[in-house]
JSON list of C-alpha atoms in Angstrom, two decimals:
[
{"chain": "A", "resi": 1217, "resn": "LEU", "atom": "CA", "xyz": [0.10, 0.17, 0.14]},
{"chain": "A", "resi": 1218, "resn": "ALA", "atom": "CA", "xyz": [2.78, 2.04, 0.40]},
{"chain": "A", "resi": 1219, "resn": "THR", "atom": "CA", "xyz": [4.10, 1.84, -2.22]},
{"chain": "A", "resi": 1220, "resn": "ILE", "atom": "CA", "xyz": [1.11, 2.63, -4.40]},
{"chain": "A", "resi": 1221, "resn": "GLN", "atom": "CA", "xyz": [1.06, 5.81, -2.02]},
{"chain": "A", "resi": 1222, "resn": "LEU", "atom": "CA", "xyz": [4.00, 6.83, -3.47]},
{"chain": "A", "resi": 1223, "resn": "GLY", "atom": "CA", "xyz": [3.06, 6.50, -7.16]},
{"chain": "A", "resi": 1224, "resn": "TRP", "atom": "CA", "xyz": [5.48, 2.73, -7.68]},
{"chain": "A", "resi": 1225, "resn": "LYS", "atom": "CA", "xyz": [2.49, 0.89, -9.62]},
{"chain": "A", "resi": 1226, "resn": "GLU", "atom": "CA", "xyz": [5.19, -0.53, -11.40]},
{"chain": "A", "resi": 1227, "resn": "PRO", "atom": "CA", "xyz": [8.61, -2.12, -10.42]},
{"chain": "A", "resi": 1228, "resn": "THR", "atom": "CA", "xyz": [11.92, -0.43, -12.22]},
{"chain": "A", "resi": 1229, "resn": "PRO", "atom": "CA", "xyz": [14.31, -2.50, -13.96]},
{"chain": "A", "resi": 1230, "resn": "ILE", "atom": "CA", "xyz": [16.59, -2.24, -11.09]},
{"chain": "A", "resi": 1231, "resn": "GLN", "atom": "CA", "xyz": [13.85, -3.38, -8.95]},
{"chain": "A", "resi": 1232, "resn": "GLU", "atom": "CA", "xyz": [12.23, -5.73, -10.81]},
{"chain": "A", "resi": 1233, "resn": "THR", "atom": "CA", "xyz": [15.84, -7.73, -11.02]},
{"chain": "A", "resi": 1234, "resn": "ALA", "atom": "CA", "xyz": [17.47, -7.08, -7.69]},
{"chain": "A", "resi": 1235, "resn": "ILE", "atom": "CA", "xyz": [14.53, -7.40, -5.28]},
{"chain": "A", "resi": 1236, "resn": "PRO", "atom": "CA", "xyz": [13.72, -11.44, -5.86]},
{"chain": "A", "resi": 1237, "resn": "LEU", "atom": "CA", "xyz": [17.91, -11.46, -5.07]},
{"chain": "A", "resi": 1238, "resn": "VAL", "atom": "CA", "xyz": [17.51, -9.88, -2.40]},
{"chain": "A", "resi": 1239, "resn": "LEU", "atom": "CA", "xyz": [14.83, -12.24, -1.41]},
{"chain": "A", "resi": 1240, "resn": "GLU", "atom": "CA", "xyz": [16.65, -15.32, -2.02]},
{"chain": "A", "resi": 1241, "resn": "GLY", "atom": "CA", "xyz": [19.32, -14.05, 0.66]},
{"chain": "A", "resi": 1242, "resn": "ARG", "atom": "CA", "xyz": [21.68, -13.39, -1.72]},
{"chain": "A", "resi": 1243, "resn": "ASP", "atom": "CA", "xyz": [24.46, -10.61, -2.30]},
{"chain": "A", "resi": 1244, "resn": "ILE", "atom": "CA", "xyz": [24.27, -8.21, -4.99]},
{"chain": "A", "resi": 1245, "resn": "LEU", "atom": "CA", "xyz": [25.88, -5.85, -6.42]},
{"chain": "A", "resi": 1246, "resn": "ALA", "atom": "CA", "xyz": [24.08, -3.48, -8.27]},
{"chain": "A", "resi": 1247, "resn": "LYS", "atom": "CA", "xyz": [24.30, 0.05, -10.92]},
{"chain": "A", "resi": 1248, "resn": "ALA", "atom": "CA", "xyz": [21.83, 1.88, -12.18]},
{"chain": "A", "resi": 1249, "resn": "ARG", "atom": "CA", "xyz": [21.35, 5.33, -13.69]},
{"chain": "A", "resi": 1250, "resn": "THR", "atom": "CA", "xyz": [20.18, 8.39, -10.48]},
{"chain": "A", "resi": 1251, "resn": "GLY", "atom": "CA", "xyz": [16.54, 7.85, -10.00]},
{"chain": "A", "resi": 1252, "resn": "SER", "atom": "CA", "xyz": [16.10, 4.46, -11.25]},
{"chain": "A", "resi": 1253, "resn": "GLY", "atom": "CA", "xyz": [14.87, 3.17, -8.34]},
{"chain": "A", "resi": 1254, "resn": "LYS", "atom": "CA", "xyz": [17.59, 2.00, -6.49]},
{"chain": "A", "resi": 1255, "resn": "THR", "atom": "CA", "xyz": [16.51, 2.68, -2.82]},
{"chain": "A", "resi": 1256, "resn": "GLY", "atom": "CA", "xyz": [13.64, 1.18, -3.67]},
{"chain": "A", "resi": 1257, "resn": "ALA", "atom": "CA", "xyz": [16.07, -1.86, -5.50]},
{"chain": "A", "resi": 1258, "resn": "TYR", "atom": "CA", "xyz": [17.09, -2.99, -2.09]},
{"chain": "A", "resi": 1259, "resn": "ALA", "atom": "CA", "xyz": [14.40, -0.92, 0.83]},
{"chain": "A", "resi": 1260, "resn": "ILE", "atom": "CA", "xyz": [11.25, -2.94, -0.08]},
{"chain": "A", "resi": 1261, "resn": "PRO", "atom": "CA", "xyz": [13.53, -6.78, 0.75]},
{"chain": "A", "resi": 1262, "resn": "LEU", "atom": "CA", "xyz": [15.35, -5.47, 2.90]},
{"chain": "A", "resi": 1263, "resn": "LEU", "atom": "CA", "xyz": [11.83, -4.25, 5.42]},
{"chain": "A", "resi": 1264, "resn": "HIS", "atom": "CA", "xyz": [10.20, -7.32, 4.44]},
{"chain": "A", "resi": 1265, "resn": "LYS", "atom": "CA", "xyz": [13.75, -9.28, 5.88]},
{"chain": "A", "resi": 1266, "resn": "VAL", "atom": "CA", "xyz": [13.53, -7.70, 9.02]},
{"chain": "A", "resi": 1267, "resn": "LEU", "atom": "CA", "xyz": [9.43, -7.64, 9.48]},
{"chain": "A", "resi": 1268, "resn": "ASN", "atom": "CA", "xyz": [10.18, -11.25, 9.05]},
{"chain": "A", "resi": 1269, "resn": "MET", "atom": "CA", "xyz": [13.44, -11.66, 11.28]},
{"chain": "A", "resi": 1270, "resn": "LYS", "atom": "CA", "xyz": [10.68, -10.08, 13.87]},
{"chain": "A", "resi": 1271, "resn": "LYS", "atom": "CA", "xyz": [8.84, -12.64, 14.15]},
{"chain": "A", "resi": 1272, "resn": "LEU", "atom": "CA", "xyz": [11.30, -15.18, 14.93]},
{"chain": "A", "resi": 1273, "resn": "LYS", "atom": "CA", "xyz": [13.12, -13.52, 17.23]},
{"chain": "A", "resi": 1274, "resn": "ALA", "atom": "CA", "xyz": [10.02, -11.49, 18.96]},
{"chain": "A", "resi": 1275, "resn": "SER", "atom": "CA", "xyz": [10.96, -11.01, 22.31]},
{"chain": "A", "resi": 1276, "resn": "LYS", "atom": "CA", "xyz": [14.43, -9.49, 21.73]},
{"chain": "A", "resi": 1277, "resn": "GLN", "atom": "CA", "xyz": [14.94, -5.59, 20.20]},
{"chain": "A", "resi": 1278, "resn": "SER", "atom": "CA", "xyz": [18.26, -5.75, 18.13]},
{"chain": "A", "resi": 1279, "resn": "THR", "atom": "CA", "xyz": [19.65, -3.47, 15.35]},
{"chain": "A", "resi": 1280, "resn": "SER", "atom": "CA", "xyz": [19.51, -6.41, 12.46]},
{"chain": "A", "resi": 1281, "resn": "ALA", "atom": "CA", "xyz": [19.82, -3.97, 9.23]},
{"chain": "A", "resi": 1282, "resn": "LEU", "atom": "CA", "xyz": [23.33, -1.12, 8.48]},
{"chain": "A", "resi": 1283, "resn": "ILE", "atom": "CA", "xyz": [22.47, 1.20, 5.76]},
{"chain": "A", "resi": 1284, "resn": "LEU", "atom": "CA", "xyz": [25.93, 2.79, 4.91]},
{"chain": "A", "resi": 1285, "resn": "THR", "atom": "CA", "xyz": [25.70, 6.24, 2.59]},
{"chain": "A", "resi": 1286, "resn": "PRO", "atom": "CA", "xyz": [28.38, 8.04, 1.28]},
{"chain": "A", "resi": 1287, "resn": "SER", "atom": "CA", "xyz": [26.90, 11.04, 2.49]},
{"chain": "A", "resi": 1288, "resn": "ARG", "atom": "CA", "xyz": [24.36, 13.33, 4.97]},
{"chain": "A", "resi": 1289, "resn": "GLU", "atom": "CA", "xyz": [22.04, 13.68, 2.07]},
{"chain": "A", "resi": 1290, "resn": "LEU", "atom": "CA", "xyz": [22.05, 10.53, 1.33]},
{"chain": "A", "resi": 1291, "resn": "CYS", "atom": "CA", "xyz": [21.51, 9.43, 4.62]},
{"chain": "A", "resi": 1292, "resn": "ASN", "atom": "CA", "xyz": [18.66, 11.74, 4.58]},
{"chain": "A", "resi": 1293, "resn": "GLN", "atom": "CA", "xyz": [17.57, 10.51, 1.54]},
{"chain": "A", "resi": 1294, "resn": "ALA", "atom": "CA", "xyz": [18.04, 6.69, 2.36]},
{"chain": "A", "resi": 1295, "resn": "TYR", "atom": "CA", "xyz": [15.99, 7.75, 5.88]},
{"chain": "A", "resi": 1296, "resn": "LYS", "atom": "CA", "xyz": [13.09, 9.40, 4.05]},
{"chain": "A", "resi": 1297, "resn": "ASN", "atom": "CA", "xyz": [12.70, 6.97, 1.80]},
{"chain": "A", "resi": 1298, "resn": "LEU", "atom": "CA", "xyz": [12.09, 4.38, 4.84]},
{"chain": "A", "resi": 1299, "resn": "GLN", "atom": "CA", "xyz": [9.72, 6.05, 6.52]},
{"chain": "A", "resi": 1300, "resn": "GLU", "atom": "CA", "xyz": [7.53, 6.35, 3.52]},
{"chain": "A", "resi": 1301, "resn": "LEU", "atom": "CA", "xyz": [8.09, 2.65, 3.32]},
{"chain": "A", "resi": 1302, "resn": "THR", "atom": "CA", "xyz": [7.46, 2.00, 7.15]},
{"chain": "A", "resi": 1303, "resn": "VAL", "atom": "CA", "xyz": [4.22, 4.34, 6.83]},
{"chain": "A", "resi": 1304, "resn": "TYR", "atom": "CA", "xyz": [1.85, 1.41, 7.88]},
{"chain": "A", "resi": 1305, "resn": "CYS", "atom": "CA", "xyz": [4.80, -0.73, 9.98]},
{"chain": "A", "resi": 1306, "resn": "GLN", "atom": "CA", "xyz": [6.33, 1.50, 11.95]},
{"chain": "A", "resi": 1307, "resn": "ARG", "atom": "CA", "xyz": [5.36, 0.62, 15.31]},
{"chain": "A", "resi": 1308, "resn": "GLU", "atom": "CA", "xyz": [6.94, -3.20, 13.87]},
{"chain": "A", "resi": 1309, "resn": "ILE", "atom": "CA", "xyz": [9.90, -1.45, 11.91]},
{"chain": "A", "resi": 1310, "resn": "SER", "atom": "CA", "xyz": [12.27, 1.60, 13.87]},
{"chain": "A", "resi": 1311, "resn": "VAL", "atom": "CA", "xyz": [14.47, 3.01, 11.59]},
{"chain": "A", "resi": 1312, "resn": "ILE", "atom": "CA", "xyz": [16.56, 6.03, 12.18]},
{"chain": "A", "resi": 1313, "resn": "ASP", "atom": "CA", "xyz": [19.31, 8.33, 10.86]},
{"chain": "A", "resi": 1314, "resn": "ILE", "atom": "CA", "xyz": [22.52, 9.30, 12.23]},
{"chain": "A", "resi": 1315, "resn": "SER", "atom": "CA", "xyz": [24.38, 11.15, 10.23]},
{"chain": "A", "resi": 1316, "resn": "SER", "atom": "CA", "xyz": [22.95, 14.40, 11.23]},
{"chain": "A", "resi": 1317, "resn": "THR", "atom": "CA", "xyz": [25.25, 16.85, 12.34]},
{"chain": "A", "resi": 1318, "resn": "HIS", "atom": "CA", "xyz": [21.91, 18.57, 14.18]},
{"chain": "A", "resi": 1319, "resn": "VAL", "atom": "CA", "xyz": [21.63, 15.82, 16.72]},
{"chain": "A", "resi": 1320, "resn": "ASN", "atom": "CA", "xyz": [24.35, 16.11, 19.31]},
{"chain": "A", "resi": 1321, "resn": "PHE", "atom": "CA", "xyz": [26.48, 12.19, 19.54]},
{"chain": "A", "resi": 1322, "resn": "LYS", "atom": "CA", "xyz": [25.12, 11.28, 23.22]},
{"chain": "A", "resi": 1323, "resn": "ASN", "atom": "CA", "xyz": [21.89, 12.35, 21.88]},
{"chain": "A", "resi": 1324, "resn": "GLN", "atom": "CA", "xyz": [22.68, 9.48, 18.59]},
{"chain": "A", "resi": 1325, "resn": "LYS", "atom": "CA", "xyz": [24.06, 7.45, 21.39]},
{"chain": "A", "resi": 1326, "resn": "GLN", "atom": "CA", "xyz": [20.38, 7.41, 23.63]},
{"chain": "A", "resi": 1327, "resn": "SER", "atom": "CA", "xyz": [18.84, 6.34, 19.93]},
{"chain": "A", "resi": 1328, "resn": "LEU", "atom": "CA", "xyz": [21.41, 3.79, 19.73]},
{"chain": "A", "resi": 1329, "resn": "ALA", "atom": "CA", "xyz": [20.52, 2.52, 22.91]},
{"chain": "A", "resi": 1330, "resn": "THR", "atom": "CA", "xyz": [16.82, 1.57, 21.44]},
{"chain": "A", "resi": 1331, "resn": "ARG", "atom": "CA", "xyz": [18.20, -0.96, 19.40]},
{"chain": "A", "resi": 1332, "resn": "PRO", "atom": "CA", "xyz": [16.65, -0.14, 15.76]},
{"chain": "A", "resi": 1333, "resn": "ASP", "atom": "CA", "xyz": [15.88, -2.40, 13.23]},
{"chain": "A", "resi": 1334, "resn": "ILE", "atom": "CA", "xyz": [17.39, -0.32, 10.63]},
{"chain": "A", "resi": 1335, "resn": "ILE", "atom": "CA", "xyz": [20.23, 2.68, 11.22]},
{"chain": "A", "resi": 1336, "resn": "VAL", "atom": "CA", "xyz": [21.17, 4.64, 8.37]},
{"chain": "A", "resi": 1337, "resn": "SER", "atom": "CA", "xyz": [24.92, 6.30, 8.34]},
{"chain": "A", "resi": 1338, "resn": "THR", "atom": "CA", "xyz": [27.59, 7.11, 6.57]},
{"chain": "A", "resi": 1339, "resn": "PRO", "atom": "CA", "xyz": [30.87, 5.13, 7.84]},
{"chain": "A", "resi": 1340, "resn": "THR", "atom": "CA", "xyz": [32.53, 7.93, 9.66]},
{"chain": "A", "resi": 1341, "resn": "LYS", "atom": "CA", "xyz": [29.29, 8.35, 11.97]},
{"chain": "A", "resi": 1342, "resn": "ILE", "atom": "CA", "xyz": [29.13, 4.49, 13.04]},
{"chain": "A", "resi": 1343, "resn": "LEU", "atom": "CA", "xyz": [32.60, 3.80, 12.95]},
{"chain": "A", "resi": 1344, "resn": "ALA", "atom": "CA", "xyz": [32.11, 6.83, 15.94]},
{"chain": "A", "resi": 1345, "resn": "HIS", "atom": "CA", "xyz": [29.71, 5.40, 18.25]},
{"chain": "A", "resi": 1346, "resn": "LEU", "atom": "CA", "xyz": [31.62, 1.49, 17.53]},
{"chain": "A", "resi": 1347, "resn": "LYS", "atom": "CA", "xyz": [34.77, 3.14, 18.47]},
{"chain": "A", "resi": 1348, "resn": "ASP", "atom": "CA", "xyz": [33.10, 4.98, 21.84]},
{"chain": "A", "resi": 1349, "resn": "ASN", "atom": "CA", "xyz": [34.45, 3.10, 24.83]},
{"chain": "A", "resi": 1350, "resn": "GLU", "atom": "CA", "xyz": [31.07, 3.94, 26.45]},
{"chain": "A", "resi": 1351, "resn": "ASN", "atom": "CA", "xyz": [29.46, 2.55, 24.21]},
{"chain": "A", "resi": 1352, "resn": "GLN", "atom": "CA", "xyz": [31.69, -1.54, 23.37]},
{"chain": "A", "resi": 1353, "resn": "ALA", "atom": "CA", "xyz": [28.34, -3.15, 24.99]},
{"chain": "A", "resi": 1354, "resn": "TYR", "atom": "CA", "xyz": [26.25, -2.49, 21.96]},
{"chain": "A", "resi": 1355, "resn": "SER", "atom": "CA", "xyz": [28.99, -2.03, 19.86]},
{"chain": "A", "resi": 1356, "resn": "ASN", "atom": "CA", "xyz": [29.48, -5.78, 20.53]},
{"chain": "A", "resi": 1357, "resn": "GLU", "atom": "CA", "xyz": [25.70, -6.50, 20.47]},
{"chain": "A", "resi": 1358, "resn": "LEU", "atom": "CA", "xyz": [25.59, -4.74, 16.73]},
{"chain": "A", "resi": 1359, "resn": "LYS", "atom": "CA", "xyz": [28.26, -7.45, 15.61]},
{"chain": "A", "resi": 1360, "resn": "SER", "atom": "CA", "xyz": [26.72, -10.54, 17.17]},
{"chain": "A", "resi": 1361, "resn": "SER", "atom": "CA", "xyz": [22.56, -8.64, 16.05]},
{"chain": "A", "resi": 1362, "resn": "LEU", "atom": "CA", "xyz": [23.25, -7.51, 12.54]},
{"chain": "A", "resi": 1363, "resn": "GLU", "atom": "CA", "xyz": [22.36, -9.29, 9.55]},
{"chain": "A", "resi": 1364, "resn": "LEU", "atom": "CA", "xyz": [21.47, -7.08, 6.39]},
{"chain": "A", "resi": 1365, "resn": "LEU", "atom": "CA", "xyz": [24.27, -4.71, 5.35]},
{"chain": "A", "resi": 1366, "resn": "VAL", "atom": "CA", "xyz": [23.62, -2.05, 2.34]},
{"chain": "A", "resi": 1367, "resn": "ILE", "atom": "CA", "xyz": [26.24, -0.08, 0.50]},
{"chain": "A", "resi": 1368, "resn": "ASP", "atom": "CA", "xyz": [25.15, 2.23, -1.29]},
{"chain": "A", "resi": 1369, "resn": "GLU", "atom": "CA", "xyz": [26.53, 4.62, -3.54]},
{"chain": "A", "resi": 1370, "resn": "ALA", "atom": "CA", "xyz": [29.63, 1.55, -3.34]},
{"chain": "A", "resi": 1371, "resn": "ASP", "atom": "CA", "xyz": [31.77, 3.52, -5.67]},
{"chain": "A", "resi": 1372, "resn": "LEU", "atom": "CA", "xyz": [31.83, 6.80, -4.18]},
{"chain": "A", "resi": 1373, "resn": "LEU", "atom": "CA", "xyz": [31.89, 5.48, -0.44]},
{"chain": "A", "resi": 1374, "resn": "LEU", "atom": "CA", "xyz": [35.58, 3.33, -1.73]},
{"chain": "A", "resi": 1375, "resn": "SER", "atom": "CA", "xyz": [36.24, 6.45, -3.99]},
{"chain": "A", "resi": 1376, "resn": "PHE", "atom": "CA", "xyz": [35.71, 8.77, -0.49]},
{"chain": "A", "resi": 1377, "resn": "GLY", "atom": "CA", "xyz": [38.47, 6.27, 1.22]},
{"chain": "A", "resi": 1378, "resn": "TYR", "atom": "CA", "xyz": [36.39, 4.36, 3.61]},
{"chain": "A", "resi": 1379, "resn": "GLU", "atom": "CA", "xyz": [37.66, 0.86, 2.31]}
]
């Protein structure tokens, strides 16, 4: 229903190819032009998988997906798309964007302490949280609970030196 509200009547070619592969549990590397629906190509199956995982481990809230993008602007776009796609399941799936410079580090730590299902971040920001000495318990927990990793605009991430 959310996809219909967004005006997504039919999948784009990248979505038609990628979504079934992601749902099968396959790793994918995809390249498509701007505006081709790449975010939907990973977000739709990611949300489906997170909902299924939550059903299996109903008792423990944990972060199961991390989306890395090279810039705050791309984080904001991905986060906005995820918010639009989860409009009917916001009670079931929690998503946070920790890339913002408007929210201080301490408040971001508090958001991470809620164990959101999906984190959207730049590599620099998530590394800062993972290296934070006060946050080692969360860092270890994230390493064990993380099941899905999306590297959006991987070519840019690599060109920015995030190997």
